[in-house]
């Protein structure tokens, strides 16, 4: 294969053209295009340290960590004649010594520019690099940020946006890139050991790649890896239910049960009363939108981490459970207080933060297929790119629990609610099916082994309080064993907590997971031997 030389952003003609594009602005604080879209399995951003200049171990001054490089990636690995596109990556050899490993990570379904903190020892990536004298890379996933084969995200352009193409990207990059370091043309797999790291979806991608490309990477680290694709992913809210304050859980369950019963069987007067409580009367034609919108307060759980001291989730529970300076007991204050308190918090505090100056239908309604968030095909639209994968390959629709199981979100929202949205966003791909598109999760799980992955040198790290836990190897009832070849380490953390050094500084269970990983990596990398080139 031909080797492609990385090019600095400062001299890239491509960048000049891309700067003229206007990226889609997310409509919610957590990056979603719409407030009734489910949360993405995203990697938390770790900020860069306040460092004026970095130096290599031999004292050479290094480029700034946010220096952007470009790699000529194949548009279609099944048909190389289609040509290449510019795939962005970032790199540091602060800790590198000749013979050390190359630590590769993609943040997955996001513009990768804010993720250069993962080049540093503020993360497990940098800790491994520091311990093993390695260099670090963050690479942008195809169809995210400015790494796009085409100039739009239409259904036609997205035909090469698949999990398998993303896996093939990692292989082609590793085998062909010339890294911007002194021996950058001689550190390909076989010449140097490579380690693949990921979290959440990119953690699953780490597992999938180890399955699909055996012996390419000497080791892998998969944090909160959502390896099992699931259409009706009601289990997203199970760790939230288990770990939130008992009084808050009791009152949320009571309110949701009341909302569902009233919206299903109540009189027009009773329905209107609830809608007025949350200032959602404009959603009267589509009560599933109104009930589904209340998931947002529970989705805030995903933003928590061991190092966070506060957050909107805690504010929400305090609004429901603290009355006249006194906290409710484990059974909560009961339906009437909780309903009014939730409505007050929603209208006065939460909705302005979530929707800013948007009207209720624009922010929470999902039934107008002409809205811009359905039709905007401009690049750097992570929500659209991710929804393509959701609709086709992974599902992860975050709905209410089945009858007979406690639920903290509405049961009025079920997979067809989300599948309908697939036809709005990608009408060219799905409108002519004659039925709603159902993600082919069985194919995905069969191709990449899902929960039943068994690979050498693959470290899984999970958190008990992670809302994505039920799609990981730590899911309830799975009882997967940790082995020396495929360790499964569990902390008390949240989503991808173990990727961050700061979280380890405040949570000894996260520190323990990182220490186990560092020990495993040391042993696995010591086993590596160069192969004939």
Short mmCIF file of C-alpha atoms in Angstrom, two decimals:
data_model
loop_
_atom_site.label_atom_id
_atom_site.label_comp_id
_atom_site.label_asym_id
_atom_site.label_seq_id
_atom_site.Cartn_x
_atom_site.Cartn_y
_atom_site.Cartn_z
CA UNK A 1 0.00 0.00 0.00
CA UNK A 2 1.10 3.49 -0.70
CA UNK A 3 2.11 5.55 2.33
CA UNK A 4 0.49 8.92 2.74
CA UNK A 5 2.31 11.74 4.45
CA UNK A 6 0.51 13.78 7.07
CA UNK A 7 0.26 17.47 6.34
CA UNK A 8 0.14 20.31 8.80
CA UNK A 9 -3.09 22.26 8.96
CA UNK A 10 -1.21 25.49 8.62
CA UNK A 11 -0.19 24.62 5.08
CA UNK A 12 -3.28 22.72 4.05
CA UNK A 13 -5.22 24.25 1.19
CA UNK A 14 -8.15 22.06 2.19
CA UNK A 15 -8.57 23.79 5.51
CA UNK A 16 -9.06 27.13 3.85
CA UNK A 17 -12.02 25.76 1.97
CA UNK A 18 -13.48 23.99 4.97
CA UNK A 19 -13.33 27.09 7.11
CA UNK A 20 -15.89 28.67 4.84
CA UNK A 21 -18.46 26.02 5.76
CA UNK A 22 -21.00 26.86 8.43
CA UNK A 23 -21.27 23.93 10.85
CA UNK A 24 -24.67 22.99 12.25
CA UNK A 25 -25.17 24.51 15.66
CA UNK A 26 -26.43 22.02 18.25
CA UNK A 27 -29.82 22.92 19.66
CA UNK A 28 -29.29 21.51 23.16
CA UNK A 29 -26.44 22.04 25.64
CA UNK A 30 -25.39 18.37 25.39
CA UNK A 31 -24.95 18.55 21.63
CA UNK A 32 -28.20 17.07 20.32
CA UNK A 33 -29.98 18.69 17.40
CA UNK A 34 -33.34 18.35 19.08
CA UNK A 35 -34.54 17.87 22.65
CA UNK A 36 -36.50 14.70 21.85
CA UNK A 37 -33.48 12.97 20.32
CA UNK A 38 -31.89 10.33 22.53
CA UNK A 39 -28.48 10.95 24.05
CA UNK A 40 -25.49 9.71 22.06
CA UNK A 41 -22.96 7.27 23.58
CA UNK A 42 -20.29 9.97 23.56
CA UNK A 43 -16.82 10.25 25.03
CA UNK A 44 -16.49 13.06 27.62
CA UNK A 45 -14.20 15.91 26.64
CA UNK A 46 -11.03 16.23 28.72
CA UNK A 47 -9.66 19.79 28.52
CA UNK A 48 -6.09 20.52 27.52
CA UNK A 49 -3.65 21.47 30.27
CA UNK A 50 -2.50 25.06 30.56
CA UNK A 51 0.94 24.50 29.07
CA UNK A 52 2.81 27.11 27.05
CA UNK A 53 5.07 24.61 25.26
CA UNK A 54 5.67 20.88 25.24
CA UNK A 55 8.97 19.13 24.73
CA UNK A 56 9.89 15.59 23.75
CA UNK A 57 11.93 13.38 26.05
CA UNK A 58 15.08 14.48 24.24
CA UNK A 59 14.24 18.14 24.79
CA UNK A 60 12.86 19.04 21.37
CA UNK A 61 10.05 21.58 21.36
CA UNK A 62 6.84 20.00 20.06
CA UNK A 63 4.01 21.54 18.02
CA UNK A 64 0.94 22.67 19.98
CA UNK A 65 -1.39 19.81 20.82
CA UNK A 66 -4.16 21.33 18.73
CA UNK A 67 -2.03 21.20 15.57
CA UNK A 68 -4.16 19.46 12.94
CA UNK A 69 -2.77 16.90 10.51
CA UNK A 70 -4.41 15.26 7.49
CA UNK A 71 -4.36 11.72 6.17
CA UNK A 72 -5.57 10.60 2.75
CA UNK A 73 -8.22 8.04 3.70
CA UNK A 74 -10.03 5.79 1.23
CA UNK A 75 -13.65 6.75 0.56
CA UNK A 76 -14.63 3.12 0.06
CA UNK A 77 -12.36 0.32 1.21
CA UNK A 78 -14.23 -2.06 -1.08
CA UNK A 79 -13.52 0.12 -4.12
CA UNK A 80 -10.29 2.13 -3.76
CA UNK A 81 -10.76 3.58 -7.23
CA UNK A 82 -13.30 6.04 -5.77
CA UNK A 83 -10.38 7.96 -4.33
CA UNK A 84 -9.64 9.48 -0.94
CA UNK A 85 -10.77 12.16 1.46
CA UNK A 86 -8.89 14.16 4.07
CA UNK A 87 -9.20 12.63 7.53
CA UNK A 88 -8.06 14.82 10.40
CA UNK A 89 -5.87 13.65 13.25
CA UNK A 90 -3.85 15.08 16.13
CA UNK A 91 -0.60 13.72 17.52
CA UNK A 92 1.95 14.05 20.29
CA UNK A 93 5.22 12.28 21.00
CA UNK A 94 5.83 13.97 24.34
CA UNK A 95 6.52 10.63 26.05
CA UNK A 96 7.88 8.71 23.08
CA UNK A 97 11.10 6.75 22.88
CA UNK A 98 12.08 4.60 19.91
CA UNK A 99 10.45 1.19 20.23
CA UNK A 100 7.52 2.54 22.22
CA UNK A 101 3.88 1.91 21.33
CA UNK A 102 1.57 4.04 19.21
CA UNK A 103 -1.63 4.84 21.13
CA UNK A 104 -4.56 5.44 18.77
CA UNK A 105 -8.01 6.72 19.71
CA UNK A 106 -11.06 8.06 17.94
CA UNK A 107 -13.65 9.87 20.05
CA UNK A 108 -16.25 8.42 17.71
CA UNK A 109 -19.43 10.31 16.90
CA UNK A 110 -18.24 13.89 17.33
CA UNK A 111 -16.07 16.61 15.87
CA UNK A 112 -12.71 15.46 17.23
CA UNK A 113 -11.04 18.88 17.57
CA UNK A 114 -12.05 19.35 21.25
CA UNK A 115 -10.60 15.94 22.19
CA UNK A 116 -6.89 16.73 22.05
CA UNK A 117 -6.77 16.36 25.84
CA UNK A 118 -6.63 12.63 25.07
CA UNK A 119 -3.08 13.16 23.80
CA UNK A 120 -2.02 13.95 27.38
CA UNK A 121 -1.62 12.13 30.67
CA UNK A 122 -4.85 13.70 31.82
CA UNK A 123 -6.30 10.51 30.32
CA UNK A 124 -5.61 6.79 30.38
CA UNK A 125 -4.24 7.22 26.84
CA UNK A 126 -1.46 9.50 28.05
CA UNK A 127 -0.88 7.42 31.17
CA UNK A 128 -0.19 4.36 28.99
CA UNK A 129 2.03 6.44 26.70
CA UNK A 130 3.95 7.84 29.66
CA UNK A 131 4.43 4.44 31.26
CA UNK A 132 5.40 2.69 28.01
CA UNK A 133 7.27 5.54 26.25
CA UNK A 134 4.65 5.82 23.53
CA UNK A 135 3.14 8.47 21.29
CA UNK A 136 -0.55 9.36 21.18
CA UNK A 137 -2.99 9.99 18.33
CA UNK A 138 -6.57 11.21 18.19
CA UNK A 139 -8.21 10.54 14.83
CA UNK A 140 -11.53 11.91 13.65
CA UNK A 141 -14.15 9.32 12.68
CA UNK A 142 -15.37 9.48 9.07
CA UNK A 143 -18.46 11.66 8.54
CA UNK A 144 -17.83 13.67 11.73
CA UNK A 145 -16.29 17.08 12.11
CA UNK A 146 -14.41 17.97 8.93
CA UNK A 147 -13.48 14.41 7.94
CA UNK A 148 -16.04 13.90 5.20
CA UNK A 149 -15.79 12.04 1.89
CA UNK A 150 -18.35 14.43 0.35
CA UNK A 151 -19.48 18.00 0.84
CA UNK A 152 -22.84 17.11 2.40
CA UNK A 153 -24.51 14.51 4.63
CA UNK A 154 -27.29 13.48 2.28
CA UNK A 155 -28.46 9.87 2.25
CA UNK A 156 -26.51 9.40 -0.98
CA UNK A 157 -23.31 10.73 0.61
CA UNK A 158 -23.79 8.63 3.73
CA UNK A 159 -23.77 5.32 1.84
CA UNK A 160 -20.16 4.77 2.93
CA UNK A 161 -20.91 5.62 6.56
CA UNK A 162 -20.87 2.18 8.19
CA UNK A 163 -19.22 0.60 11.18
CA UNK A 164 -17.18 -1.64 8.88
CA UNK A 165 -15.84 1.29 6.86
CA UNK A 166 -14.81 2.96 10.15
CA UNK A 167 -12.98 -0.20 11.21
CA UNK A 168 -11.27 -0.36 7.83
CA UNK A 169 -10.25 3.29 8.28
CA UNK A 170 -8.35 2.42 11.45
CA UNK A 171 -6.49 -0.38 9.71
CA UNK A 172 -5.65 1.67 6.62
CA UNK A 173 -4.47 4.58 8.76
CA UNK A 174 -2.24 2.42 10.94
CA UNK A 175 -0.68 0.69 7.95
CA UNK A 176 -0.10 3.80 5.82
CA UNK A 177 0.27 6.93 7.92
CA UNK A 178 3.63 8.65 8.25
CA UNK A 179 3.51 10.16 11.71
CA UNK A 180 4.97 13.62 12.42
CA UNK A 181 7.72 12.31 14.69
CA UNK A 182 11.39 11.51 13.98
CA UNK A 183 10.82 7.85 13.06
CA UNK A 184 7.27 8.39 11.83
CA UNK A 185 7.80 6.37 8.65
CA UNK A 186 8.84 3.21 10.50
CA UNK A 187 6.28 2.69 13.26
CA UNK A 188 3.55 0.81 11.42
CA UNK A 189 2.05 -2.37 12.90
CA UNK A 190 4.77 -4.99 12.73
CA UNK A 191 7.39 -2.28 13.24
CA UNK A 192 5.93 -0.99 16.51
CA UNK A 193 3.14 -2.15 18.83
CA UNK A 194 -0.17 -0.29 18.41
CA UNK A 195 -2.79 0.13 21.11
CA UNK A 196 -6.40 1.05 20.26
CA UNK A 197 -8.42 2.98 22.85
CA UNK A 198 -12.04 4.05 22.82
CA UNK A 199 -14.98 4.94 25.00
CA UNK A 200 -18.71 4.38 24.60
CA UNK A 201 -19.41 3.92 20.85
CA UNK A 202 -15.69 4.23 20.12
CA UNK A 203 -15.11 1.72 22.92
CA UNK A 204 -17.39 -0.66 21.05
CA UNK A 205 -15.46 0.21 17.90
CA UNK A 206 -12.28 -0.86 19.72
CA UNK A 207 -13.84 -4.24 20.49
CA UNK A 208 -15.26 -4.57 16.97
CA UNK A 209 -11.87 -3.78 15.44
CA UNK A 210 -10.06 -6.31 17.60
CA UNK A 211 -12.59 -8.93 16.44
CA UNK A 212 -12.54 -7.88 12.78
CA UNK A 213 -8.80 -7.18 12.44
CA UNK A 214 -7.02 -9.79 14.57
CA UNK A 215 -3.34 -9.14 15.28
CA UNK A 216 -3.46 -5.57 13.94
CA UNK A 217 -3.38 -4.02 17.41
CA UNK A 218 -1.25 -5.46 20.17
CA UNK A 219 -3.77 -4.34 22.79
CA UNK A 220 -7.07 -2.56 23.21
CA UNK A 221 -8.77 -0.56 25.97
CA UNK A 222 -12.56 -0.26 25.77
CA UNK A 223 -14.29 2.03 28.27
CA UNK A 224 -18.08 1.87 28.69
CA UNK A 225 -18.06 -0.02 25.40
CA UNK A 226 -21.60 -0.43 24.06
CA UNK A 227 -20.78 -3.71 22.34
CA UNK A 228 -24.33 -5.10 22.21
CA UNK A 229 -26.57 -3.24 19.78
CA UNK A 230 -30.17 -3.09 21.08
CA UNK A 231 -33.24 -1.59 19.40
CA UNK A 232 -35.46 -1.07 22.46
CA UNK A 233 -32.80 0.15 24.86
CA UNK A 234 -35.04 0.84 27.84
CA UNK A 235 -32.17 -0.41 30.00
CA UNK A 236 -30.46 2.96 29.50
CA UNK A 237 -32.45 4.28 32.45
CA UNK A 238 -31.95 1.25 34.70
CA UNK A 239 -28.62 2.40 36.26
CA UNK A 240 -30.20 5.83 36.78
CA UNK A 241 -33.17 4.24 38.58
CA UNK A 242 -30.85 2.14 40.73
CA UNK A 243 -28.44 4.90 41.73
CA UNK A 244 -30.46 8.11 41.98
CA UNK A 245 -31.77 9.21 45.37
CA UNK A 246 -34.60 6.93 46.48
CA UNK A 247 -36.97 9.78 47.27
CA UNK A 248 -36.40 11.32 43.84
CA UNK A 249 -36.87 7.95 42.14
CA UNK A 250 -40.14 7.34 43.97
CA UNK A 251 -41.58 10.71 43.04
CA UNK A 252 -40.40 10.55 39.41
CA UNK A 253 -42.03 7.14 39.04
CA UNK A 254 -45.25 8.50 40.51
CA UNK A 255 -45.33 11.50 38.16
CA UNK A 256 -44.53 9.42 35.06
CA UNK A 257 -47.20 6.84 35.93
CA UNK A 258 -49.73 9.68 36.35
CA UNK A 259 -48.71 11.34 33.07
CA UNK A 260 -48.93 8.07 31.12
CA UNK A 261 -52.31 7.15 32.62
CA UNK A 262 -53.76 10.61 32.07
CA UNK A 263 -52.44 10.96 28.51
CA UNK A 264 -53.88 7.51 27.69
CA UNK A 265 -57.20 7.47 29.54
CA UNK A 266 -57.75 10.96 30.96
CA UNK A 267 -60.30 13.57 30.02
CA UNK A 268 -59.38 16.54 27.89
CA UNK A 269 -59.46 18.70 31.03
CA UNK A 270 -57.07 16.37 32.88
CA UNK A 271 -54.69 16.20 29.93
CA UNK A 272 -54.69 19.97 29.51
CA UNK A 273 -53.96 20.43 33.21
CA UNK A 274 -50.71 18.42 32.93
CA UNK A 275 -49.71 20.20 29.73
CA UNK A 276 -50.24 23.58 31.40
CA UNK A 277 -48.10 22.49 34.34
CA UNK A 278 -45.16 22.04 31.96
CA UNK A 279 -46.14 24.84 29.56
CA UNK A 280 -46.59 22.27 26.77
CA UNK A 281 -50.15 22.95 25.61
CA UNK A 282 -48.87 23.45 22.06
CA UNK A 283 -47.97 19.74 22.04
CA UNK A 284 -51.60 18.65 22.58
CA UNK A 285 -51.79 16.94 19.15
CA UNK A 286 -48.78 14.74 19.98
CA UNK A 287 -48.75 13.71 23.62
CA UNK A 288 -45.84 11.34 23.07
CA UNK A 289 -43.67 14.41 22.39
CA UNK A 290 -44.82 15.99 25.66
CA UNK A 291 -44.25 12.87 27.74
CA UNK A 292 -41.02 12.07 25.94
CA UNK A 293 -39.64 15.54 26.63
CA UNK A 294 -39.54 14.76 30.34
CA UNK A 295 -36.78 12.24 29.62
CA UNK A 296 -34.43 15.19 29.38
CA UNK A 297 -34.19 15.57 33.16
CA UNK A 298 -33.15 11.92 33.43
CA UNK A 299 -30.73 12.15 30.50
CA UNK A 300 -28.77 14.67 32.58
CA UNK A 301 -27.42 11.68 34.52
CA UNK A 302 -25.05 10.95 31.62
CA UNK A 303 -23.27 14.26 32.22
CA UNK A 304 -22.22 13.25 35.76
CA UNK A 305 -18.74 12.12 36.70
CA UNK A 306 -16.93 11.35 39.96
CA UNK A 307 -15.15 14.71 39.72
CA UNK A 308 -18.36 16.69 39.21
CA UNK A 309 -19.75 18.26 42.37
CA UNK A 310 -23.04 19.46 40.98
CA UNK A 311 -25.19 19.35 37.90
CA UNK A 312 -28.68 19.77 36.51
CA UNK A 313 -29.62 16.25 37.58
CA UNK A 314 -29.00 17.08 41.23
CA UNK A 315 -30.80 20.41 40.87
CA UNK A 316 -33.77 18.54 39.44
CA UNK A 317 -33.97 16.10 42.35
CA UNK A 318 -33.48 18.90 44.88
CA UNK A 319 -36.38 20.78 43.29
CA UNK A 320 -38.62 17.76 43.82
CA UNK A 321 -37.39 16.59 47.21
CA UNK A 322 -36.42 19.68 49.24
CA UNK A 323 -39.44 21.50 50.67
CA UNK A 324 -39.17 24.31 53.22
CA UNK A 325 -35.53 23.36 53.79
CA UNK A 326 -36.37 19.74 54.56
CA UNK A 327 -35.64 16.70 52.39
CA UNK A 328 -38.28 14.06 51.81
CA UNK A 329 -37.91 10.55 53.16
CA UNK A 330 -37.17 7.59 50.88
CA UNK A 331 -40.79 7.49 49.63
CA UNK A 332 -40.67 11.11 48.48
CA UNK A 333 -43.32 13.76 49.03
CA UNK A 334 -45.88 12.07 46.80
CA UNK A 335 -47.52 12.77 43.46
CA UNK A 336 -49.17 16.13 44.02
CA UNK A 337 -46.09 17.92 45.34
CA UNK A 338 -43.73 16.21 42.89
CA UNK A 339 -45.90 17.07 39.86
CA UNK A 340 -46.11 20.75 40.74
CA UNK A 341 -42.45 20.95 41.79
CA UNK A 342 -41.33 19.28 38.54
CA UNK A 343 -43.49 21.65 36.52
CA UNK A 344 -42.04 24.66 38.30
CA UNK A 345 -38.46 23.49 37.83
CA UNK A 346 -39.13 22.64 34.19
CA UNK A 347 -40.72 25.96 33.23
CA UNK A 348 -38.57 28.31 35.31
CA UNK A 349 -35.14 26.65 35.22
CA UNK A 350 -34.79 23.69 32.91
CA UNK A 351 -36.65 24.63 29.73
CA UNK A 352 -34.78 27.96 29.33
CA UNK A 353 -31.50 26.06 29.62
CA UNK A 354 -32.56 23.26 27.28
CA UNK A 355 -34.37 25.21 24.58
CA UNK A 356 -33.19 28.81 25.10
CA UNK A 357 -35.44 31.05 22.96
CA UNK A 358 -37.09 28.29 20.90
CA UNK A 359 -40.83 27.78 21.10
CA UNK A 360 -42.16 24.51 22.50
CA UNK A 361 -42.99 22.85 19.19
CA UNK A 362 -39.65 23.76 17.61
CA UNK A 363 -37.70 22.45 20.60
CA UNK A 364 -39.76 19.42 21.61
CA UNK A 365 -42.01 18.55 18.69
CA UNK A 366 -40.98 15.78 16.28
CA UNK A 367 -43.87 15.62 13.80
CA UNK A 368 -42.95 18.34 11.30
CA UNK A 369 -40.65 16.77 8.68
CA UNK A 370 -39.88 20.21 7.22
CA UNK A 371 -38.03 21.39 10.31
CA UNK A 372 -34.39 22.28 9.69
CA UNK A 373 -32.97 19.64 11.99
CA UNK A 374 -34.45 16.98 9.66
CA UNK A 375 -33.45 18.59 6.37
CA UNK A 376 -30.05 20.22 7.02
CA UNK A 377 -27.44 18.09 5.24
CA UNK A 378 -24.40 20.31 5.83
CA UNK A 379 -21.25 18.67 7.17
CA UNK A 380 -20.06 18.80 10.79
CA UNK A 381 -23.50 17.69 11.94
CA UNK A 382 -22.70 14.96 14.44
CA UNK A 383 -26.34 14.36 15.33
CA UNK A 384 -27.25 13.58 11.74
CA UNK A 385 -24.22 11.37 11.16
CA UNK A 386 -24.86 9.41 14.34
CA UNK A 387 -28.57 9.03 13.59
CA UNK A 388 -27.64 7.29 10.33
CA UNK A 389 -25.78 4.63 12.32
CA UNK A 390 -28.62 4.45 14.84
CA UNK A 391 -31.27 3.92 12.16
CA UNK A 392 -29.26 1.32 10.27
CA UNK A 393 -26.98 -0.59 12.62
CA UNK A 394 -27.26 -0.04 16.39
CA UNK A 395 -30.68 1.24 17.51
CA UNK A 396 -30.27 2.30 21.15
CA UNK A 397 -33.72 3.91 21.33
CA UNK A 398 -34.11 5.06 24.93
CA UNK A 399 -37.67 4.31 25.96
CA UNK A 400 -39.78 3.44 29.00
CA UNK A 401 -39.39 0.10 30.76
CA UNK A 402 -41.77 -2.79 29.99
CA UNK A 403 -44.97 -3.13 31.98
CA UNK A 404 -44.29 -4.78 35.31
CA UNK A 405 -40.88 -3.11 35.65
CA UNK A 406 -40.44 0.25 37.40
CA UNK A 407 -39.94 3.11 34.97
CA UNK A 408 -38.72 6.67 35.39
CA UNK A 409 -39.57 7.71 31.82
CA UNK A 410 -42.74 7.44 29.77
CA UNK A 411 -43.92 4.23 28.13
CA UNK A 412 -45.73 6.29 25.50
CA UNK A 413 -42.45 6.54 23.59
CA UNK A 414 -41.50 3.23 21.99
CA UNK A 415 -39.14 2.31 19.09
CA UNK A 416 -41.63 3.29 16.33
CA UNK A 417 -41.45 6.86 17.68
CA UNK A 418 -37.73 6.97 16.85
CA UNK A 419 -37.99 4.89 13.70
CA UNK A 420 -40.48 7.43 12.34
CA UNK A 421 -37.82 10.09 12.87
CA UNK A 422 -35.43 8.05 10.69
CA UNK A 423 -37.84 8.46 7.78
CA UNK A 424 -37.98 12.23 8.37
CA UNK A 425 -34.22 12.67 8.43
CA UNK A 426 -33.42 10.22 5.62
CA UNK A 427 -36.51 10.05 3.42
CA UNK A 428 -34.51 8.99 0.36
CA UNK A 429 -33.25 5.95 2.24
CA UNK A 430 -36.36 4.88 4.13
CA UNK A 431 -39.56 6.51 2.89
CA UNK A 432 -40.15 3.89 0.19
CA UNK A 433 -39.73 0.88 2.45
CA UNK A 434 -43.43 0.56 3.08
CA UNK A 435 -42.75 0.17 6.79
CA UNK A 436 -40.70 1.84 9.47
CA UNK A 437 -36.96 1.03 9.32
CA UNK A 438 -35.79 -1.31 12.06
CA UNK A 439 -32.03 -1.19 12.77
CA UNK A 440 -30.37 -4.48 11.85
CA UNK A 441 -28.85 -5.07 15.27
CA UNK A 442 -28.74 -8.84 14.79
CA UNK A 443 -26.36 -8.37 11.86
CA UNK A 444 -24.17 -5.98 13.87
CA UNK A 445 -24.01 -8.27 16.89
CA UNK A 446 -23.22 -11.30 14.72
CA UNK A 447 -20.50 -9.50 12.77
CA UNK A 448 -18.62 -8.19 15.83
CA UNK A 449 -19.64 -10.67 18.57
CA UNK A 450 -21.50 -8.14 20.76
CA UNK A 451 -21.59 -9.24 24.40
CA UNK A 452 -19.86 -12.50 23.51
CA UNK A 453 -16.56 -11.08 22.36
CA UNK A 454 -13.50 -13.13 23.31
CA UNK A 455 -10.23 -11.50 22.26
CA UNK A 456 -6.71 -11.51 23.59
CA UNK A 457 -5.25 -8.33 25.07
CA UNK A 458 -8.59 -6.49 25.24
CA UNK A 459 -9.26 -4.59 28.48
CA UNK A 460 -12.88 -3.68 29.27
CA UNK A 461 -13.58 -0.96 31.84
CA UNK A 462 -17.11 -0.12 33.01
CA UNK A 463 -18.88 1.94 35.64
CA UNK A 464 -21.73 0.73 37.85
CA UNK A 465 -23.50 4.08 37.49
CA UNK A 466 -23.09 4.33 33.72
CA UNK A 467 -26.49 4.74 31.96
CA UNK A 468 -25.06 2.78 29.02
CA UNK A 469 -24.09 -0.13 31.29
CA UNK A 470 -26.80 -2.47 29.99
CA UNK A 471 -25.21 -2.50 26.50
CA UNK A 472 -21.75 -3.32 27.93
CA UNK A 473 -20.16 -6.44 29.34
CA UNK A 474 -21.26 -5.24 32.78
CA UNK A 475 -24.98 -5.55 31.92
CA UNK A 476 -27.16 -7.10 34.61
CA UNK A 477 -27.61 -10.83 34.24
CA UNK A 478 -24.74 -11.37 31.83
CA UNK A 479 -22.22 -12.60 34.43
CA UNK A 480 -19.23 -12.35 32.13
CA UNK A 481 -15.96 -13.29 33.81
CA UNK A 482 -12.77 -11.28 33.86
CA UNK A 483 -9.83 -13.20 32.44
CA UNK A 484 -6.11 -12.40 32.10
CA UNK A 485 -6.50 -12.08 28.33
CA UNK A 486 -9.74 -10.09 28.47
CA UNK A 487 -10.02 -8.32 31.83
CA UNK A 488 -13.34 -6.82 32.86
CA UNK A 489 -12.83 -4.10 35.48
CA UNK A 490 -15.72 -2.33 37.21
CA UNK A 491 -15.63 0.97 39.09
CA UNK A 492 -18.29 3.01 40.84
CA UNK A 493 -17.98 5.51 38.00
CA UNK A 494 -20.39 6.92 35.46
CA UNK A 495 -20.02 7.03 31.67
CA UNK A 496 -16.38 6.58 30.57
CA UNK A 497 -15.22 7.81 33.98
CA UNK A 498 -12.08 5.66 33.82
CA UNK A 499 -10.74 7.53 30.77
CA UNK A 500 -10.05 10.59 32.94
CA UNK A 501 -7.14 10.99 35.34
CA UNK A 502 -9.12 13.61 37.28
CA UNK A 503 -11.79 11.05 38.09
CA UNK A 504 -9.16 8.65 39.42
CA UNK A 505 -7.90 11.40 41.71
CA UNK A 506 -11.25 11.51 43.54
CA UNK A 507 -12.58 7.97 43.18
CA UNK A 508 -10.37 5.08 44.34
CA UNK A 509 -12.43 2.57 42.36
CA UNK A 510 -11.64 4.44 39.13
CA UNK A 511 -7.99 4.60 40.16
CA UNK A 512 -8.01 0.85 40.70
CA UNK A 513 -9.38 0.26 37.18
CA UNK A 514 -6.67 2.44 35.68
CA UNK A 515 -3.96 0.70 37.69
CA UNK A 516 -5.23 -2.69 36.52
CA UNK A 517 -5.19 -1.44 32.93
CA UNK A 518 -1.65 -0.08 33.20
CA UNK A 519 -0.44 -3.39 34.60
CA UNK A 520 -2.17 -5.36 31.85
CA UNK A 521 -0.79 -3.07 29.14
CA UNK A 522 2.75 -3.42 30.47
CA UNK A 523 2.53 -7.20 30.22
CA UNK A 524 0.86 -7.29 26.81
CA UNK A 525 3.27 -4.78 25.27
CA UNK A 526 6.25 -6.68 26.67
CA UNK A 527 5.05 -9.71 24.67
CA UNK A 528 5.16 -7.81 21.35
CA UNK A 529 7.76 -8.82 18.79
CA UNK A 530 8.38 -7.19 15.40
CA UNK A 531 7.21 -9.07 12.34
CA UNK A 532 8.77 -9.29 8.89
CA UNK A 533 7.96 -6.30 6.70
#
